[in-house]
Amino acid sequence: MSAEIATKGRAILETLVAFDTTSRLSNLALIEWVEAYLANFGIAGRRVPNAAGDKANFYATIGPDVAGGVILSGHSDVVPIDGQDWSSDPWVVTEREGKLHGRGTSDMKAFIALALAAVPLFQQGRRPVHIALSYDEEVGCKGAPDMIASIARHVPAPMLAVVGEPTSMAVVTGHKGIALHEVRVRGHEAHSSLTHLGVSANNVAIGLMHELMELAEALKAQADPDSPFTPPHATLTVGIMQGGTASNILARDCRFQFDLRCPPGQDPLAILAPFMERVAAVDAEIKSRFEECGVTIERLSHTPPLTPVADGAAEAFVRSLTGDNGPALAVSYAAEAGQFARAGFATVLCGPGSIEQAHQPDEWIALDQIDKGAAFMVRLAERLAERPADRPEER
Ligand SMILES: [Zn+2]
């Protein structure tokens, strides 16, 4: 049975990868395909669209409409291929040396494909599977919260959620949160030799970035030797900076983005409070020189962390399916699991493929990971088909 699901999952993966669902594009073609696929089994789902109507989350219940089911969650979007050197078409799954190459193969369309392949098995369950697909995960987990709220409202209480990020099928119980911010500085242009006649937005921004780098060092110094995270502390990095038009002009505009990734228990807003005060002070200072000058800071996203739960029900259940009895793992990338957990769902990360192959040119998933993912789906279906009385601990 498992081999059959793997083969079918592989065929579905080819279809899903062929939809270019880079986050900046619409994901509706993929969602429509999934809707049509499920309609073949008599299953209808629910779309949760974005405000513009050009993207949508989608979820559907497979099996009886009862409590105690399992959410299988995946994001439909992928990161861009821009500037990456690929050996084969990123949108065509290509097998080489036991690996399937293509954008999204590991992160995370294989998980979705295998869940869809197992739909006929899930239909035989006494408890349901809820397949939940989000958009805009890769740009700050922006899509999922609306879907999670809709699931909480419309779906009889699920037992737990599995977010199928590529963990090589290990059970991951914690991830860091991300607070992403953009700082924009408006200066006053003048010849670069006449610094008293203008304000360089770049110089102001560099001063602020320097403060952030000192904060990053301070966070590193607070590393917790017992932390399950690598690195074992909050990190702060500047991912984008843009400013200026010529070397001999005091820059009028500069902007930069930074992300602060905190382990559970550290509050990013509290950590950034002194920096916010500094931004306000610099804003006032340069405004007093030229009224059009100023500094603004905008929070682009704030993804909550996933806090490991000691002896958590989701961890025990998923471990019993995968046979994973290794140590509890935590990862430093953020995912939607923290959002599911915040909504009250017991949640873990577990999916085929490795995060090390994600976001890379020639992204790939090993065929044996497809097999392991298929085996997971089969065991999940078997488990949900058992009489609840057989598993009193899951009631
Ligand atoms: Zn992902």
CSV table of C-alpha atoms and ligand atoms in Angstrom, one decimal:
chain,number,residue,atom,x,y,z
A,1,MET,CA,0.0,0.0,0.0
A,2,SER,CA,2.8,2.4,1.0
A,3,ALA,CA,4.5,1.9,-2.4
A,4,GLU,CA,1.3,2.7,-4.2
A,5,ILE,CA,0.9,5.9,-2.2
A,6,ALA,CA,4.5,6.8,-3.0
A,7,THR,CA,4.0,6.3,-6.7
A,8,LYS,CA,0.8,8.3,-6.7
A,9,GLY,CA,2.3,11.0,-4.5
A,10,ARG,CA,5.1,11.3,-6.9
A,11,ALA,CA,2.8,11.9,-9.8
A,12,ILE,CA,0.8,14.5,-7.8
A,13,LEU,CA,4.1,16.1,-6.9
A,14,GLU,CA,5.0,16.6,-10.6
A,15,THR,CA,1.6,18.4,-11.0
A,16,LEU,CA,2.0,20.6,-8.0
A,17,VAL,CA,5.6,21.6,-8.8
A,18,ALA,CA,4.5,22.6,-12.3
A,19,PHE,CA,2.4,25.4,-10.8
A,20,ASP,CA,4.7,28.3,-10.3
A,21,THR,CA,3.5,29.4,-6.9
A,22,THR,CA,6.3,31.8,-6.0
A,23,SER,CA,4.9,33.9,-3.2
A,24,ARG,CA,4.6,37.0,-5.3
A,25,LEU,CA,2.2,35.2,-7.7
A,26,SER,CA,-1.3,33.8,-7.3
A,27,ASN,CA,-1.7,30.3,-6.0
A,28,LEU,CA,-5.2,29.9,-7.3
A,29,ALA,CA,-4.4,27.6,-10.2
A,30,LEU,CA,-2.9,25.1,-7.7
A,31,ILE,CA,-5.9,25.5,-5.3
A,32,GLU,CA,-8.3,24.9,-8.2
A,33,TRP,CA,-6.4,21.7,-9.2
A,34,VAL,CA,-6.6,20.4,-5.6
A,35,GLU,CA,-10.4,21.2,-5.5
A,36,ALA,CA,-11.0,19.3,-8.7
A,37,TYR,CA,-8.9,16.4,-7.4
A,38,LEU,CA,-10.8,16.2,-4.2
A,39,ALA,CA,-14.1,16.6,-6.1
A,40,ASN,CA,-13.4,13.3,-7.7
A,41,PHE,CA,-13.7,11.7,-4.3
A,42,GLY,CA,-16.8,13.6,-3.5
A,43,ILE,CA,-15.0,16.0,-1.2
A,44,ALA,CA,-15.7,19.7,-1.0
A,45,GLY,CA,-13.4,22.1,0.8
A,46,ARG,CA,-13.4,25.7,1.8
A,47,ARG,CA,-11.4,28.6,0.5
A,48,VAL,CA,-10.2,31.4,2.7
A,49,PRO,CA,-9.1,34.1,0.3
A,50,ASN,CA,-6.8,37.1,0.8
A,51,ALA,CA,-8.3,40.6,0.7
A,52,ALA,CA,-7.3,41.1,-3.0
A,53,GLY,CA,-8.9,37.8,-4.0
A,54,ASP,CA,-5.8,36.7,-5.9
A,55,LYS,CA,-4.6,34.1,-3.4
A,56,ALA,CA,-6.4,31.7,-1.1
A,57,ASN,CA,-5.9,29.2,1.7
A,58,PHE,CA,-7.9,26.1,1.3
A,59,TYR,CA,-8.9,23.3,3.7
A,60,ALA,CA,-11.0,20.2,3.4
A,61,THR,CA,-12.1,17.4,5.7
A,62,ILE,CA,-11.5,13.9,4.5
A,63,GLY,CA,-13.5,11.3,6.3
A,64,PRO,CA,-16.3,11.8,8.8
A,65,ASP,CA,-17.2,15.3,10.1
A,66,VAL,CA,-16.3,14.5,13.7
A,67,ALA,CA,-13.9,15.6,16.4
A,68,GLY,CA,-10.6,14.0,17.1
A,69,GLY,CA,-9.1,14.4,13.6
A,70,VAL,CA,-5.6,15.3,12.4
A,71,ILE,CA,-4.8,18.5,10.5
A,72,LEU,CA,-2.1,18.0,7.8
A,73,SER,CA,-0.9,21.5,7.0
A,74,GLY,CA,1.3,22.7,4.2
A,75,HIS,CA,2.1,26.0,2.5
A,76,SER,CA,1.3,26.2,-1.2
A,77,ASP,CA,3.9,28.9,-2.0
A,78,VAL,CA,7.5,28.5,-2.8
A,79,VAL,CA,10.6,30.8,-2.7
A,80,PRO,CA,11.8,32.5,-5.9
A,81,ILE,CA,14.3,31.0,-8.3
A,82,ASP,CA,15.5,34.5,-9.2
A,83,GLY,CA,19.3,34.6,-9.7
A,84,GLN,CA,19.7,30.9,-9.0
A,85,ASP,CA,21.6,28.6,-11.3
A,86,TRP,CA,19.5,25.5,-11.9
A,87,SER,CA,20.7,22.4,-13.8
A,88,SER,CA,17.1,21.6,-14.9
A,89,ASP,CA,13.8,23.4,-15.3
A,90,PRO,CA,12.8,24.2,-11.7
A,91,TRP,CA,9.1,23.7,-12.5
A,92,VAL,CA,9.6,20.2,-14.0
A,93,VAL,CA,10.3,17.4,-11.5
A,94,THR,CA,13.5,15.8,-12.7
A,95,GLU,CA,15.0,12.6,-11.3
A,96,ARG,CA,18.7,12.3,-11.0
A,97,GLU,CA,20.6,9.8,-8.8
A,98,GLY,CA,17.7,8.9,-6.5
A,99,LYS,CA,16.6,12.5,-6.1
A,100,LEU,CA,13.7,14.4,-7.4
A,101,HIS,CA,14.7,18.0,-8.3
A,102,GLY,CA,12.4,20.9,-8.6
A,103,ARG,CA,11.3,24.0,-6.7
A,104,GLY,CA,9.1,23.0,-3.8
A,105,THR,CA,10.0,19.3,-3.9
A,106,SER,CA,11.2,19.4,-0.3
A,107,ASP,CA,9.6,22.7,0.9
A,108,MET,CA,6.9,21.5,0.9
A,109,LYS,CA,4.9,20.1,-2.0
A,110,ALA,CA,5.9,16.5,-1.5
A,111,PHE,CA,4.1,16.5,1.9
A,112,ILE,CA,1.0,17.9,0.3
A,113,ALA,CA,1.2,15.5,-2.6
A,114,LEU,CA,1.5,12.5,-0.3
A,115,ALA,CA,-1.4,13.6,1.8
A,116,LEU,CA,-3.5,14.0,-1.4
A,117,ALA,CA,-2.4,10.6,-2.6
A,118,ALA,CA,-3.7,9.0,0.6
A,119,VAL,CA,-7.1,10.6,0.4
A,120,PRO,CA,-8.9,7.3,-0.4
A,121,LEU,CA,-7.3,5.8,2.7
A,122,PHE,CA,-8.3,8.7,4.9
A,123,GLN,CA,-11.9,8.4,3.6
A,124,GLN,CA,-12.1,5.0,5.4
A,125,GLY,CA,-11.2,6.5,8.8
A,126,ARG,CA,-13.4,6.7,11.8
A,127,ARG,CA,-11.8,10.1,12.5
A,128,PRO,CA,-11.0,12.6,9.8
A,129,VAL,CA,-7.9,14.2,8.2
A,130,HIS,CA,-8.1,17.9,7.5
A,131,ILE,CA,-5.8,18.9,4.7
A,132,ALA,CA,-5.0,22.6,5.1
A,133,LEU,CA,-3.1,24.6,2.5
A,134,SER,CA,-1.9,28.2,3.0
A,135,TYR,CA,-0.4,30.9,0.9
A,136,ASP,CA,2.3,33.5,1.7
A,137,GLU,CA,4.1,31.3,4.2
A,138,GLU,CA,7.5,32.2,2.8
A,139,VAL,CA,6.9,35.9,3.2
A,140,GLY,CA,6.1,36.0,6.9
A,141,CYS,CA,3.4,33.3,7.4
A,142,LYS,CA,0.8,35.8,6.4
A,143,GLY,CA,-1.9,33.5,5.0
A,144,ALA,CA,-2.4,30.9,7.6
A,145,PRO,CA,-3.9,32.9,10.5
A,146,ASP,CA,-7.2,33.4,8.6
A,147,MET,CA,-7.4,29.8,7.7
A,148,ILE,CA,-6.6,28.6,11.2
A,149,ALA,CA,-9.3,30.9,12.6
A,150,SER,CA,-11.8,29.4,10.0
A,151,ILE,CA,-10.8,25.9,10.9
A,152,ALA,CA,-11.3,26.7,14.6
A,153,ARG,CA,-14.7,28.0,13.8
A,154,HIS,CA,-16.0,25.3,11.4
A,155,VAL,CA,-14.2,22.1,12.1
A,156,PRO,CA,-15.1,19.8,15.0
A,157,ALA,CA,-12.2,20.0,17.4
A,158,PRO,CA,-9.2,18.3,15.8
A,159,MET,CA,-6.8,16.3,18.0
A,160,LEU,CA,-3.7,17.8,16.6
A,161,ALA,CA,-1.9,19.5,13.7
A,162,VAL,CA,1.1,18.3,11.7
A,163,VAL,CA,2.8,21.0,9.7
A,164,GLY,CA,4.7,19.1,7.1
A,165,GLU,CA,7.9,21.2,6.8
A,166,PRO,CA,10.9,19.2,5.6
A,167,THR,CA,12.3,17.6,8.8
A,168,SER,CA,13.5,14.3,7.3
A,169,MET,CA,10.4,12.8,9.0
A,170,ALA,CA,11.8,13.7,12.4
A,171,VAL,CA,9.3,15.1,14.9
A,172,VAL,CA,10.2,18.8,15.7
A,173,THR,CA,8.4,20.3,18.6
A,174,GLY,CA,9.8,23.9,18.7
A,175,HIS,CA,10.7,26.7,16.4
A,176,LYS,CA,11.8,30.3,16.8
A,177,GLY,CA,9.5,33.2,16.1
A,178,ILE,CA,10.3,36.0,13.7
A,179,ALA,CA,9.6,39.7,13.9
A,180,LEU,CA,10.4,41.3,10.6
A,181,HIS,CA,10.7,45.1,10.4
A,182,GLU,CA,11.5,47.7,7.8
A,183,VAL,CA,13.1,51.0,8.7
A,184,ARG,CA,12.9,53.9,6.2
A,185,VAL,CA,15.0,57.0,6.5
A,186,ARG,CA,14.3,60.2,4.6
A,187,GLY,CA,17.3,62.5,4.4
A,188,HIS,CA,17.9,65.8,2.7
A,189,GLU,CA,20.0,65.8,-0.5
A,190,ALA,CA,23.1,68.0,-0.9
A,191,HIS,CA,26.6,67.7,-2.4
A,192,SER,CA,28.5,65.1,-0.4
A,193,SER,CA,31.2,67.7,0.4
A,194,LEU,CA,28.6,70.0,2.1
A,195,THR,CA,27.5,67.8,5.0
A,196,HIS,CA,26.2,70.8,6.9
A,197,LEU,CA,23.6,71.5,4.2
A,198,GLY,CA,21.9,68.1,4.2
A,199,VAL,CA,21.2,64.9,5.9
A,200,SER,CA,22.5,61.6,4.5
A,201,ALA,CA,19.8,59.0,4.9
A,202,ASN,CA,22.5,56.4,4.6
A,203,ASN,CA,24.6,57.7,7.4
A,204,VAL,CA,21.5,57.9,9.7
A,205,ALA,CA,20.6,54.3,8.7
A,206,ILE,CA,24.1,53.0,9.3
A,207,GLY,CA,23.9,54.5,12.8
A,208,LEU,CA,20.7,52.7,13.5
A,209,MET,CA,22.0,49.4,12.0
A,210,HIS,CA,25.0,49.8,14.3
A,211,GLU,CA,22.7,49.9,17.2
A,212,LEU,CA,21.0,46.7,16.0
A,213,MET,CA,24.3,44.9,15.6
A,214,GLU,CA,25.2,45.8,19.2
A,215,LEU,CA,21.8,44.4,20.2
A,216,ALA,CA,22.6,41.2,18.2
A,217,GLU,CA,25.8,40.8,20.1
A,218,ALA,CA,24.0,41.4,23.4
A,219,LEU,CA,21.5,38.7,22.5
A,220,LYS,CA,24.3,36.3,21.6
A,221,ALA,CA,25.9,36.9,25.0
A,222,GLN,CA,22.6,35.8,26.6
A,223,ALA,CA,22.9,32.3,24.9
A,224,ASP,CA,21.3,29.6,26.9
A,225,PRO,CA,23.6,26.5,27.1
A,226,ASP,CA,20.5,24.3,27.5
A,227,SER,CA,18.7,25.7,24.6
A,228,PRO,CA,17.5,23.1,22.0
A,229,PHE,CA,18.0,25.8,19.3
A,230,THR,CA,21.0,26.3,17.0
A,231,PRO,CA,22.3,28.9,17.6
A,232,PRO,CA,21.1,28.8,21.2
A,233,HIS,CA,20.1,32.5,21.3
A,234,ALA,CA,18.0,35.1,19.5
A,235,THR,CA,19.5,36.3,16.3
A,236,LEU,CA,19.1,39.7,14.6
A,237,THR,CA,20.3,40.3,11.0
A,238,VAL,CA,19.8,42.9,8.4
A,239,GLY,CA,18.6,41.1,5.2
A,240,ILE,CA,18.0,44.1,2.9
A,241,MET,CA,19.6,47.5,2.6
A,242,GLN,CA,19.1,50.1,-0.1
A,243,GLY,CA,20.1,53.7,-0.2
A,244,GLY,CA,21.5,56.5,-2.2
A,245,THR,CA,21.9,57.3,-5.9
A,246,ALA,CA,25.5,58.6,-6.3
A,247,SER,CA,28.7,58.6,-4.2
A,248,ASN,CA,28.8,62.4,-4.2
A,249,ILE,CA,25.2,63.0,-3.1
A,250,LEU,CA,24.0,62.9,0.5
A,251,ALA,CA,21.4,60.1,0.1
A,252,ARG,CA,17.8,61.2,0.3
A,253,ASP,CA,16.4,57.8,1.0
A,254,CYS,CA,17.6,54.6,2.7
A,255,ARG,CA,15.6,51.6,3.8
A,256,PHE,CA,16.6,48.4,5.4
A,257,GLN,CA,14.9,45.3,6.8
A,258,PHE,CA,15.9,43.3,9.8
A,259,ASP,CA,14.6,40.1,11.3
A,260,LEU,CA,14.7,39.2,14.9
A,261,ARG,CA,14.3,35.5,15.6
A,262,CYS,CA,13.5,34.7,19.2
A,263,PRO,CA,13.3,31.3,20.9
A,264,PRO,CA,10.0,30.8,22.8
A,265,GLY,CA,10.0,32.8,26.0
A,266,GLN,CA,11.8,35.9,24.6
A,267,ASP,CA,9.5,38.7,23.6
A,268,PRO,CA,10.7,40.5,20.4
A,269,LEU,CA,8.7,43.6,21.1
A,270,ALA,CA,10.3,44.0,24.6
A,271,ILE,CA,13.8,43.3,23.1
A,272,LEU,CA,13.2,46.0,20.5
A,273,ALA,CA,11.7,48.6,22.8
A,274,PRO,CA,15.0,50.5,23.4
A,275,PHE,CA,15.6,50.5,19.6
A,276,MET,CA,12.1,51.9,19.0
A,277,GLU,CA,12.9,54.8,21.4
A,278,ARG,CA,16.2,55.4,19.6
A,279,VAL,CA,14.3,55.5,16.2
A,280,ALA,CA,11.9,58.1,17.7
A,281,ALA,CA,14.8,60.2,19.0
A,282,VAL,CA,16.7,60.1,15.7
A,283,ASP,CA,13.5,61.0,13.9
A,284,ALA,CA,13.0,64.1,16.0
A,285,GLU,CA,16.6,65.0,15.7
A,286,ILE,CA,16.8,65.0,11.9
A,287,LYS,CA,13.3,66.6,11.6
A,288,SER,CA,14.6,69.5,13.5
A,289,ARG,CA,17.1,70.1,10.8
A,290,PHE,CA,14.9,69.7,7.8
A,291,GLU,CA,11.2,69.1,8.2
A,292,GLU,CA,10.9,66.6,5.4
A,293,CYS,CA,13.5,64.3,7.1
A,294,GLY,CA,12.4,61.5,9.4
A,295,VAL,CA,12.7,57.8,10.3
A,296,THR,CA,9.8,55.4,10.2
A,297,ILE,CA,9.7,51.8,11.3
A,298,GLU,CA,7.1,49.3,10.2
A,299,ARG,CA,6.5,45.7,11.5
A,300,LEU,CA,6.1,43.6,8.3
A,301,SER,CA,5.3,40.4,10.1
A,302,HIS,CA,5.4,38.8,13.5
A,303,THR,CA,5.3,35.0,13.5
A,304,PRO,CA,5.0,33.4,16.9
A,305,PRO,CA,7.4,30.7,18.0
A,306,LEU,CA,6.4,27.1,18.6
A,307,THR,CA,7.0,26.3,22.2
A,308,PRO,CA,8.0,22.7,23.0
A,309,VAL,CA,5.4,21.0,25.2
A,310,ALA,CA,6.8,18.4,27.6
A,311,ASP,CA,5.2,15.0,26.9
A,312,GLY,CA,2.9,16.7,24.4
A,313,ALA,CA,0.1,14.7,22.9
A,314,ALA,CA,0.9,15.7,19.3
A,315,GLU,CA,4.6,14.6,19.7
A,316,ALA,CA,3.6,11.3,21.2
A,317,PHE,CA,1.1,10.6,18.5
A,318,VAL,CA,3.3,11.5,15.6
A,319,ARG,CA,6.3,9.6,17.1
A,320,SER,CA,4.2,6.5,17.3
A,321,LEU,CA,3.5,6.8,13.6
A,322,THR,CA,7.1,7.5,12.5
A,323,GLY,CA,8.9,5.4,15.0
A,324,ASP,CA,11.1,8.4,15.8
A,325,ASN,CA,12.3,8.0,19.4
A,326,GLY,CA,15.3,10.4,19.1
A,327,PRO,CA,15.7,13.5,21.2
A,328,ALA,CA,13.2,16.4,21.0
A,329,LEU,CA,14.2,18.7,18.2
A,330,ALA,CA,13.8,22.4,17.7
A,331,VAL,CA,14.6,24.3,14.6
A,332,SER,CA,15.6,27.9,14.0
A,333,TYR,CA,13.5,28.6,11.0
A,334,ALA,CA,10.0,29.8,11.6
A,335,ALA,CA,6.9,28.1,10.3
A,336,GLU,CA,3.1,28.1,10.7
A,337,ALA,CA,3.2,25.6,13.6
A,338,GLY,CA,3.4,28.4,16.2
A,339,GLN,CA,0.3,30.0,14.7
A,340,PHE,CA,-1.6,26.7,15.0
A,341,ALA,CA,-0.4,26.3,18.6
A,342,ARG,CA,-1.4,29.8,19.5
A,343,ALA,CA,-4.9,28.9,18.3
A,344,GLY,CA,-5.0,26.1,20.7
A,345,PHE,CA,-4.0,23.1,18.5
A,346,ALA,CA,-1.4,20.7,19.7
A,347,THR,CA,1.1,21.0,16.9
A,348,VAL,CA,4.4,19.5,15.7
A,349,LEU,CA,6.5,19.8,12.5
A,350,CYS,CA,7.1,16.6,10.6
A,351,GLY,CA,7.5,16.1,6.9
A,352,PRO,CA,9.7,14.5,4.2
A,353,GLY,CA,12.8,16.1,2.7
A,354,SER,CA,15.4,18.2,4.4
A,355,ILE,CA,15.4,21.9,5.1
A,356,GLU,CA,19.0,21.9,3.9
A,357,GLN,CA,17.8,21.3,0.4
A,358,ALA,CA,15.0,23.9,0.7
A,359,HIS,CA,15.4,27.4,-0.9
A,360,GLN,CA,18.5,26.2,-2.9
A,361,PRO,CA,19.1,26.0,-6.6
A,362,ASP,CA,18.5,22.4,-7.7
A,363,GLU,CA,16.2,21.9,-4.6
A,364,TRP,CA,15.6,18.1,-4.2
A,365,ILE,CA,13.9,15.5,-2.2
A,366,ALA,CA,15.4,12.0,-1.9
A,367,LEU,CA,13.2,9.2,-3.1
A,368,ASP,CA,13.5,7.4,0.2
A,369,GLN,CA,12.0,10.4,1.8
A,370,ILE,CA,9.0,10.1,-0.5
A,371,ASP,CA,8.8,6.5,0.7
A,372,LYS,CA,9.0,7.4,4.3
A,373,GLY,CA,6.3,10.2,3.8
A,374,ALA,CA,4.1,7.6,2.1
A,375,ALA,CA,4.5,5.2,5.0
A,376,PHE,CA,3.6,7.9,7.4
A,377,MET,CA,0.3,8.6,5.5
A,378,VAL,CA,-0.6,4.9,5.5
A,379,ARG,CA,0.0,4.5,9.2
A,380,LEU,CA,-1.9,7.6,9.9
A,381,ALA,CA,-4.9,6.3,7.9
A,382,GLU,CA,-4.7,3.0,9.7
A,383,ARG,CA,-4.6,4.7,13.1
A,384,LEU,CA,-7.6,6.9,12.3
A,385,ALA,CA,-9.5,3.8,11.2
A,386,GLU,CA,-9.1,2.2,14.6
A,387,ARG,CA,-12.1,2.3,16.9
A,388,PRO,CA,-11.7,5.1,19.4
A,389,ALA,CA,-12.1,2.7,22.2
A,390,ASP,CA,-8.8,1.1,21.2
A,391,ARG,CA,-7.0,4.3,21.9
A,392,PRO,CA,-8.5,5.8,25.1
A,393,GLU,CA,-5.5,8.1,25.5
A,394,GLU,CA,-6.6,10.0,22.3
A,395,ARG,CA,-10.1,10.8,23.4
B,1,ZN,ZN,8.4,25.7,4.1
